[in-house]
Coordinates of C-alpha atoms and ligand atoms in Angstrom, one line a residue:
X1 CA 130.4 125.5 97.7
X2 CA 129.5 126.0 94.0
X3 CA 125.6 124.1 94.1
X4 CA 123.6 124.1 96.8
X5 CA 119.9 122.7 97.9
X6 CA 117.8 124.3 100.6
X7 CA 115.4 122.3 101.9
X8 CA 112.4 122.9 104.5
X9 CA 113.1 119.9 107.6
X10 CA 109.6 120.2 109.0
X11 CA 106.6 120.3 107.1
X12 CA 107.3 123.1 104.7
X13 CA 106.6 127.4 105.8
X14 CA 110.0 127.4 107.3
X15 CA 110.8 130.4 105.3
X16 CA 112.8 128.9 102.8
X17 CA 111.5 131.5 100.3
X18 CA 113.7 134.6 102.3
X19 CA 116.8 132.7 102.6
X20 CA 116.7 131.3 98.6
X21 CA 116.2 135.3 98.7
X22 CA 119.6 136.3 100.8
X23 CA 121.5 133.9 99.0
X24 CA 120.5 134.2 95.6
X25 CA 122.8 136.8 95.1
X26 CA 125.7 134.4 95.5
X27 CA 124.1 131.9 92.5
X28 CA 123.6 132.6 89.0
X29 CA 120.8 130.0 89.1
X30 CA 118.1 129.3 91.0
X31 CA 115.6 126.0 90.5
X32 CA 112.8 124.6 91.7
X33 CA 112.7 120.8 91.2
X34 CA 109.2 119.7 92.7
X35 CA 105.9 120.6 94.0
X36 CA 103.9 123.1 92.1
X37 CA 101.7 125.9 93.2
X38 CA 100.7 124.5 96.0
X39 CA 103.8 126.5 97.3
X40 CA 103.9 130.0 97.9
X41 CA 105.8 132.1 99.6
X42 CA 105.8 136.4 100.3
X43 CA 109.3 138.4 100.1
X44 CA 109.2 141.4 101.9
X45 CA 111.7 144.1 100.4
X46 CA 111.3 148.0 102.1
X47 CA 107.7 148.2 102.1
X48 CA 107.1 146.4 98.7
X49 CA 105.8 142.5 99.3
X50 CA 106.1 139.9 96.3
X51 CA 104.2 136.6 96.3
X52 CA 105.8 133.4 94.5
X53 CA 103.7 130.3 94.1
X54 CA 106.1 128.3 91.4
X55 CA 108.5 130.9 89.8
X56 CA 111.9 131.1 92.0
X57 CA 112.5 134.4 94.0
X58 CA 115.5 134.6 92.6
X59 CA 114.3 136.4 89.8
X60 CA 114.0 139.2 91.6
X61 CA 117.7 139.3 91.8
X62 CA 119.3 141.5 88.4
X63 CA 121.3 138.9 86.2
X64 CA 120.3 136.0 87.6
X65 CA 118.7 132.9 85.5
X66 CA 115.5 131.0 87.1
X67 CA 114.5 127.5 86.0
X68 CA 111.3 125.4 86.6
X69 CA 112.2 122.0 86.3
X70 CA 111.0 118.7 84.9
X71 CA 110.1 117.8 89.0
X72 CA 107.7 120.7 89.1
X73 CA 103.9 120.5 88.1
X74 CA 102.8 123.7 86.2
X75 CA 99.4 124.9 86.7
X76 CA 100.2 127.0 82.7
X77 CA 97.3 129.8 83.9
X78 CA 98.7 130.4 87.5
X79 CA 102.2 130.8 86.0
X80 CA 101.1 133.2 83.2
X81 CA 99.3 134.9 85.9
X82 CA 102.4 135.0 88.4
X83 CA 104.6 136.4 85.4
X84 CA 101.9 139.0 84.6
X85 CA 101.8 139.8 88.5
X86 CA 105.4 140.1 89.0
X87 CA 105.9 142.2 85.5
X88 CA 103.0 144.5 86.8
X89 CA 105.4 145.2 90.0
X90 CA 108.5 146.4 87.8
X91 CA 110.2 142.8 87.8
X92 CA 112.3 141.9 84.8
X93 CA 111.0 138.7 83.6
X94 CA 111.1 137.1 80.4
X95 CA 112.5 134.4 78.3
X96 CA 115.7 135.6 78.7
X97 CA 115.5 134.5 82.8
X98 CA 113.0 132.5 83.4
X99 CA 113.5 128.5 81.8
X100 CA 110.5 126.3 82.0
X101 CA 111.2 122.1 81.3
X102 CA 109.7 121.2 78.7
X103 CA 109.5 117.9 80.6
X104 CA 107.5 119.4 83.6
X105 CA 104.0 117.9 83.7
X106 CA 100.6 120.2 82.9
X107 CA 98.0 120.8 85.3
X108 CA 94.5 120.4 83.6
X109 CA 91.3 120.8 85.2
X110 CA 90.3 117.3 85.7
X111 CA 93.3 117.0 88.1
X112 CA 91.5 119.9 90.3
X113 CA 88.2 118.0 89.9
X114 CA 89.6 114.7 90.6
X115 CA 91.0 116.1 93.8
X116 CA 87.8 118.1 95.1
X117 CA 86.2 114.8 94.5
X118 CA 88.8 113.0 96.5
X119 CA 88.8 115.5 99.2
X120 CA 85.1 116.3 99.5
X121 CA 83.4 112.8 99.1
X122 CA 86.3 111.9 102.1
X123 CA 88.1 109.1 99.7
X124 CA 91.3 109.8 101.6
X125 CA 90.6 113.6 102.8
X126 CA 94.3 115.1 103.6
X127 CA 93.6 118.8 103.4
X128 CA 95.2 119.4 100.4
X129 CA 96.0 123.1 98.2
X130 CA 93.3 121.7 95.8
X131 CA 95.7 122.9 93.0
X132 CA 95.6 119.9 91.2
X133 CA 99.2 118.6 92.3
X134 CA 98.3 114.7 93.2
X135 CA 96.6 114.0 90.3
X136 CA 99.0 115.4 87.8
X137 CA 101.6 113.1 89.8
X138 CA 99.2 110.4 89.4
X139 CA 99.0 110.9 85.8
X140 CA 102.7 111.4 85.4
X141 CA 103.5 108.1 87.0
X142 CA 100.8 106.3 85.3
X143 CA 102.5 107.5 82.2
X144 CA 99.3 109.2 81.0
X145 CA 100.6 113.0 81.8
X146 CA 100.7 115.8 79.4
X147 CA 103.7 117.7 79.4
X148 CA 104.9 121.5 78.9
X149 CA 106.7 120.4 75.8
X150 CA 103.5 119.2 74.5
X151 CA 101.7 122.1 74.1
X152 CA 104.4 123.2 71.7
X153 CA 103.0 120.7 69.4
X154 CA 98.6 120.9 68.9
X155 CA 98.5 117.5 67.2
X156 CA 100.0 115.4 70.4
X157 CA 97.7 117.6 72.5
X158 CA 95.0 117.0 70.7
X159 CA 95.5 112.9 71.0
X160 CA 96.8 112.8 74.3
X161 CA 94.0 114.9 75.6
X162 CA 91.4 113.1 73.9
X163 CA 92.4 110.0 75.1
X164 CA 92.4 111.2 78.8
X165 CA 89.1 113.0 78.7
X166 CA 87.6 109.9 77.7
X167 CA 88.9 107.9 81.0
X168 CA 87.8 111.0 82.5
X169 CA 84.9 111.9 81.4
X170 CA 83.3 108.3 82.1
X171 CA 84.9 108.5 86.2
X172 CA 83.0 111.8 85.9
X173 CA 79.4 110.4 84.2
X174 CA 78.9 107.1 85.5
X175 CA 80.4 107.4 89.1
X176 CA 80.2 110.7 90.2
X177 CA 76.8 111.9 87.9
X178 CA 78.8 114.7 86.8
X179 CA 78.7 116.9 83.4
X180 CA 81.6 115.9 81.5
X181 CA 84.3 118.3 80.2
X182 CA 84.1 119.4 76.5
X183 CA 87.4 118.5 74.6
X184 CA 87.0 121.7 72.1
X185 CA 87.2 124.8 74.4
X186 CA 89.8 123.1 77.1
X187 CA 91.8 121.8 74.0
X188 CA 92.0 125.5 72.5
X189 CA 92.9 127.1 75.7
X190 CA 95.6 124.8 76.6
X191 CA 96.8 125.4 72.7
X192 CA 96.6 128.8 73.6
X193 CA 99.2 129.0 76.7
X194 CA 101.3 126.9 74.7
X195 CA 101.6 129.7 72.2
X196 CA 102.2 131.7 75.4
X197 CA 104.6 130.2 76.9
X198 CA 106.8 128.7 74.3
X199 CA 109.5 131.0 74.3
X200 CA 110.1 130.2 77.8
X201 CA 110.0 126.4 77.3
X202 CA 113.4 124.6 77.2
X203 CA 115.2 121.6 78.1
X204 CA 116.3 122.9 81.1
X205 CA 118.5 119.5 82.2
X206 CA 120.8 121.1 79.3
X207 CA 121.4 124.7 80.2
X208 CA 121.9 123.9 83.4
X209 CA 124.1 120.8 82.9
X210 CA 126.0 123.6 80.4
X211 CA 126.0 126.3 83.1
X212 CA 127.5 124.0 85.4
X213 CA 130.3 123.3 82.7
X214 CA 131.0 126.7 82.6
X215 CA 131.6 126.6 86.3
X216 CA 128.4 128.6 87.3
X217 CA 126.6 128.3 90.4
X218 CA 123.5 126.7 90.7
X219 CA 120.4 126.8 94.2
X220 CA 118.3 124.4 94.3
X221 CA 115.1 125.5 95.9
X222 CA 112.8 123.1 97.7
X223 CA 109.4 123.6 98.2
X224 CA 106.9 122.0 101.2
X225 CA 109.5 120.1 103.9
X226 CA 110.9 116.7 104.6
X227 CA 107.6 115.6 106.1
X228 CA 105.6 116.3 103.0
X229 CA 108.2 114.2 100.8
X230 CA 106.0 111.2 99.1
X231 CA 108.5 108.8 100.7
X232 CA 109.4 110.2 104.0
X233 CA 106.7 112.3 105.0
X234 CA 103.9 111.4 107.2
X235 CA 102.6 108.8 104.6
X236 CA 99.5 109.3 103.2
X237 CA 99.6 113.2 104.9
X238 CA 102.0 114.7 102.3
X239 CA 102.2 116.4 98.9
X240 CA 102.8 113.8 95.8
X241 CA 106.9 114.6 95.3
X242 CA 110.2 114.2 96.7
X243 CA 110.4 117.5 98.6
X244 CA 114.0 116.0 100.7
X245 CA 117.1 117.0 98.8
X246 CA 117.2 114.0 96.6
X247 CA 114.4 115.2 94.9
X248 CA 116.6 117.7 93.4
X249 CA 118.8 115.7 91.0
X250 CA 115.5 114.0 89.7
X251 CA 113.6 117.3 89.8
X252 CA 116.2 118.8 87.6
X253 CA 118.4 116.5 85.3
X254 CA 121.7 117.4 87.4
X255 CA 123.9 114.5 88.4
X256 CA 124.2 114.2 92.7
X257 CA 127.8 114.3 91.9
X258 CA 127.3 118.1 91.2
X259 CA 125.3 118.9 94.4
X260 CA 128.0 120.0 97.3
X261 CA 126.0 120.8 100.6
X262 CA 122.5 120.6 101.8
X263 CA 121.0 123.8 103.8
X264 CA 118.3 122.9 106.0
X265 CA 115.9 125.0 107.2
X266 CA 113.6 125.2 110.5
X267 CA 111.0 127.2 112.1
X268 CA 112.1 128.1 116.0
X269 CA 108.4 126.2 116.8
X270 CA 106.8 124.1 114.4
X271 CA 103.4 124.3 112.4
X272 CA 101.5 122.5 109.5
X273 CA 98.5 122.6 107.7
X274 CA 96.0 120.4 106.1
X275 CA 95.7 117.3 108.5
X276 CA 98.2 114.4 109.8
X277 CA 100.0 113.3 112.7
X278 CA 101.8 116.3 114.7
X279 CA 102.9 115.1 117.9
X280 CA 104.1 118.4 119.3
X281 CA 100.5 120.7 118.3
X282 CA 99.8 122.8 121.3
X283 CA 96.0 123.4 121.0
X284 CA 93.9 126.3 122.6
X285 CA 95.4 129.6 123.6
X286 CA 99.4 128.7 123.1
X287 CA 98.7 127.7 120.3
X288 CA 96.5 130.9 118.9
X289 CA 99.0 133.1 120.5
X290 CA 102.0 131.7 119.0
X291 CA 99.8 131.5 115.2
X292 CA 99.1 135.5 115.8
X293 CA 101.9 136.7 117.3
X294 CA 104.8 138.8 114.8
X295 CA 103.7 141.2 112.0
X296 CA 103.2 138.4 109.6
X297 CA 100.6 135.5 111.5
X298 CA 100.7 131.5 110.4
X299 CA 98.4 131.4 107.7
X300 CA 98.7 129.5 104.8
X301 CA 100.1 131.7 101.8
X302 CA 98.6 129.6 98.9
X303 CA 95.0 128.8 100.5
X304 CA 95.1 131.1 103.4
X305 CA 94.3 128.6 106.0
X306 CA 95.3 128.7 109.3
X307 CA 98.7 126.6 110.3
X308 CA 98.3 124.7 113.0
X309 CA 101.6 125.2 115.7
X310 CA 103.6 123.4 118.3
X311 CA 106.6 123.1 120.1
X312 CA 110.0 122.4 118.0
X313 CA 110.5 118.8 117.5
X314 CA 113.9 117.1 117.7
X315 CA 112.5 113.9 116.5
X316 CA 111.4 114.8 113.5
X317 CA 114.3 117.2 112.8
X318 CA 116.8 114.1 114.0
X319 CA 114.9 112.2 110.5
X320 CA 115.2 115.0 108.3
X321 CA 119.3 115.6 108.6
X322 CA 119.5 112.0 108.2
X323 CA 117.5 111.6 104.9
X324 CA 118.3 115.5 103.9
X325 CA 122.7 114.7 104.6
X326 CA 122.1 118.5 106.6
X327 CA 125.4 119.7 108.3
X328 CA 124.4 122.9 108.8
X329 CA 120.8 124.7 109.2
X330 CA 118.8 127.8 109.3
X331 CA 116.5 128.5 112.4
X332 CA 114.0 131.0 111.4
X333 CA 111.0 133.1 113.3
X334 CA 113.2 133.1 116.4
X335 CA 111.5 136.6 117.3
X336 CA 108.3 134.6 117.3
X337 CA 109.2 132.8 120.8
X338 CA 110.0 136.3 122.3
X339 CA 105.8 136.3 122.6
X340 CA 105.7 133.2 125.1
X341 CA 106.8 132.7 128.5
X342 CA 108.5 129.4 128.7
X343 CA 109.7 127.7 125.3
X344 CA 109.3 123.7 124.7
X345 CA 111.2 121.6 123.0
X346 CA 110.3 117.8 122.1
X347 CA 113.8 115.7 122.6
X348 CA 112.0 112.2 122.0
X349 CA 108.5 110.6 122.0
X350 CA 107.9 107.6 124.3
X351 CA 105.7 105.0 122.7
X352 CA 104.8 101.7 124.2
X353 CA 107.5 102.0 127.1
X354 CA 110.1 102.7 124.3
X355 CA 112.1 105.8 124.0
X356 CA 112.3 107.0 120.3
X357 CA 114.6 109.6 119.1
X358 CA 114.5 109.4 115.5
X359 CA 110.9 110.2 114.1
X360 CA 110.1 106.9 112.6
X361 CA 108.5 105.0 109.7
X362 CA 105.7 103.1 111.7
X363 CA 102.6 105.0 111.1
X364 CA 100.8 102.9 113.6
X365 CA 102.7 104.9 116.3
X366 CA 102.5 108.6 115.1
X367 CA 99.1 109.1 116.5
X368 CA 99.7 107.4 119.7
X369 CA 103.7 108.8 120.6
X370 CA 104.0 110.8 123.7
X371 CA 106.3 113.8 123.2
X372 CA 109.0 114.3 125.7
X373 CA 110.1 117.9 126.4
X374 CA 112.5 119.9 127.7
X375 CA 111.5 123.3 129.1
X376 CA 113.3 126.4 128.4
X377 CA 113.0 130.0 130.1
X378 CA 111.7 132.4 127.5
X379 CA 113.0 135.7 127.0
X380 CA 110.0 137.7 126.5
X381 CA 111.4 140.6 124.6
X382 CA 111.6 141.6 120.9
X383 CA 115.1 140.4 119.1
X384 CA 113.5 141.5 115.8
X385 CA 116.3 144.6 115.7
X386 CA 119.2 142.2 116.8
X387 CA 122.0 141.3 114.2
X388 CA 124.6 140.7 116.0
X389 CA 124.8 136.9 117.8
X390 CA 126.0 137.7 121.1
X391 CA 123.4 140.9 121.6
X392 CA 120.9 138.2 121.7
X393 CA 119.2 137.5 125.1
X394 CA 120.9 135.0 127.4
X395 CA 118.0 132.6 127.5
X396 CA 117.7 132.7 123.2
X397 CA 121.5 131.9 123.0
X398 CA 120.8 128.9 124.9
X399 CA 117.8 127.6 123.1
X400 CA 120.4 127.5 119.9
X401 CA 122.9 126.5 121.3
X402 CA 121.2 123.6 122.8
X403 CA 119.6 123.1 119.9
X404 CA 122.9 122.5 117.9
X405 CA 124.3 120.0 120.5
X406 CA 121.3 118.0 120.4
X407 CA 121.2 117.6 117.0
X408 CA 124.5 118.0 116.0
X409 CA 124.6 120.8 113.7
X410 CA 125.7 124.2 113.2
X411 CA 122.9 126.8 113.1
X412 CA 124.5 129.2 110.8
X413 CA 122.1 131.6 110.2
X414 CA 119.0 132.8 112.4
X415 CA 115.9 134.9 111.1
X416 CA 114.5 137.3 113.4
X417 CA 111.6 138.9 111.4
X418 CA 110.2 138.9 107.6
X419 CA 112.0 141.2 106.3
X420 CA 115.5 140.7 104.0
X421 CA 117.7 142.0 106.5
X422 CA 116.0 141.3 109.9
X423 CA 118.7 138.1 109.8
X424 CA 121.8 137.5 112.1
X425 CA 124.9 135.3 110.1
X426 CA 127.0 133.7 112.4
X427 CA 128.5 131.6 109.5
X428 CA 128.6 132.4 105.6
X429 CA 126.4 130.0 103.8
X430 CA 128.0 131.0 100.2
Ligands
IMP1 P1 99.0 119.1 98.1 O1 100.5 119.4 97.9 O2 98.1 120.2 97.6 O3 98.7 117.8 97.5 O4 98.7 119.0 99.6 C1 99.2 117.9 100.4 C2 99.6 118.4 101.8 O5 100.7 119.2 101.7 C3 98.5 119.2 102.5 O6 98.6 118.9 103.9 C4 99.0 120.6 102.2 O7 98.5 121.5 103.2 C5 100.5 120.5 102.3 N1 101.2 121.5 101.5 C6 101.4 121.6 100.2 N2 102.1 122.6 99.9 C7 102.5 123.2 101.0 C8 103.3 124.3 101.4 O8 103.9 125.0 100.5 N3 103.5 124.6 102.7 C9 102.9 123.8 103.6 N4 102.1 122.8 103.4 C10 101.9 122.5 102.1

């Protein structure tokens, strides 16, 4: 399976981040083709712990080529930042592996103002990062974006920018009795990490289309989950791109023709943050317990918030193979269900005397659906040592197993703590 895309099937924190990290080895590419850093994820190697909002992980990986592609947002301070952060910790980074698309849109400031407005005057509140992503999708569709490649060049920054910072800067004045932003000082900066970053800016559609010619391997890396896509997401309660694997031919100039599997990956339980339908939240003490229980709790790594959990839903994982073409999947945080007694799972919600197996588009219902479970005996003890399938406890065995027939997928890989090798393969993924 030369190129692959591994993508989160619930709504994102799956751990994506540590398997991009096992497998990376196997690829001599790794891209991200949406979302910005509103992602961010922590790689636990030995003792030492790297944090990645929008660079791949896969840079930590000697030899291998990283790409931020036209899909992604880029926030230019937060990635000079990330660079400098990783560099500081003894990472090899530089122009040499590490592509940025020209084509990817620029995060300004009036995207993170628009947004705190949005969020704080409750005009659609839907607990986002506050990094600015909507907005800079907003712009980018309204065909009034700035992009990477722009900064290259001070005279189209200087006219595109002014032009928006007028439409800006009245929204800010006359509605919202707000200063407005000075064009000189955001104008210089912005020139200024464009003179930064422009030996890492490229059009990355080309290497990699070249790469691909040469018969090189290319992982696609998803950030958020399914249901935070823009499209098939819990509508409005999502981020502002195509998160499902689609999103990864768009997000990076690479034909579908070139794209030969689709990795899915899920938490054992589920959790999400910001706010939304989640039919399967367990509130009060379950839910606490399961959020604190492991050495590393369910907190947001971007904004720190708390994630809210629940019980691992079949209905929303039945939509995301569908729209995600998933044959085979990743089940991660098993260990994390050795802390409870009995173990739920949601096998369809009953709405309005229907039965409904496949999460669906009617957001009239997602509120109101009533989850129907299935109840497991736990296993109560710590598997986080465990790398061998069959040494896993009887009642864990049959929680995947009966996770696989009901969905009908292969759950070829199962993570059993944070760190790289704290993993049991029943199948090769590469
Ligand atoms: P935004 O992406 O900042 O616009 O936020 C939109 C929604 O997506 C909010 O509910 C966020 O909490 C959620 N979100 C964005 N990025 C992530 C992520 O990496 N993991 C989990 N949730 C995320």
């Amino acid at each position: 399976m030369p190129n692959i895309v591994v993508v989160g099937t619930q709504w994102g924190d799956e751990g994506k981040g540590k398997i991009i990290d096992i497998l990376a080895p196997y690829f001599d590419f790794v891209v991200r083709y949406q979302g910005g850093n509103n992602a961010g994820h922590t790689v636990m190697i030995g003792t030492k712990e790297f944090t990645f909002h929008l660079i791949p992980s896969g840079i930590l990986h000697p030899g291998k080529e990283v790409v931020i592609g036209n899909g992604v947002v880029v926030d230019p301070e937060a990635l000079i930042q990330e660079i400098q952060d990783l560099r500081n910790k003894g990472v090899d980074i530089g122009p040499h592996n590490l592509h940025v698309s020209k084509s990817a849109h620029v995060i300004f400031p009036y995207h993170k103002i628009s947004e705190k407005i949005r969020e704080e005057e409750s005009i659609g509140r839907i607990g986002s990062t506050r990094r600015g992503i909507g907005p800079c999708y907003v712009d980018k569709n309204a065909r009034v974006g700035i992009r990477m490649g722009d900064l290259l060049y001070p005279e189209v920054l200087k006219e595109k920018l002014r032009r928006n910072l007028k439409e800006i800067n009245l929204i800010l004045t006359k509605i919202h009795s707000l200063p407005p932003l000075e064009f000189k000082p955001l104008f210089e900066k912005y020139k200024e990490y464009g003179r930064i970053l422009a030996p890492y800016l490229k059009d990355t559609f080309l290497i990699l289309n070249r790469a691909i010619e040469r018969g090189k391997r290319i992982l696609f890396e998803g950030a958020q989950g399914t249901m935070l896509d823009v499209d098939f997401g819990t509508y409005p309660y999502v981020t502002s791109s195509n998160a499902t694997a689609g999103g990864a031919s768009i997000g990076t100039g690479i034909s579908p023709i070139h794209i030969d599997e689709v990795i899915g990956v899920m938490k054992a339980y589920t959790t999400r943050v910001g706010e939304g339908p989640f039919p399967t939240e367990i509130k009060g003490e379950l839910g606490d317990k399961l959020r604190n229980a492991g050495p590393i709790g369910e907190y947001g790594r971007s904004t720190g918030r708390p994630r809210r959990c629940g019980w691992l839903d079949l209905v929303v994982l039945r939509r995301s193979i569908l729209v995600n073409g998933i044959k085979r999947m990743v089940l991660t945080r098993l260990d994390i269900l050795g802390y409870v007694k009995k173990v739920k799972v949601c096998i369809s919600y009953r709405w309005k005397g229907k039965e409904i197996e496949v999460f669906p588009d009617d957001y009239a219902c997602w509120n109101e659906v009533e989850p129907v479970y299935e109840e497991f005996e736990g296993w109560s003890e710590d598997i986080s040592k465990i790398r061998d399938y069959h040494s896993l406890p009887a009642p864990a065995k049959r929680y995947v197993e009966r996770i696989e027939e009901m969905l009908n997928i292969k759950i070829a890989m199962i993570s059993v703590g944070p760190r790289r090798e704290e993993v049991i393969i029943r199948e090769k993924l590469w």
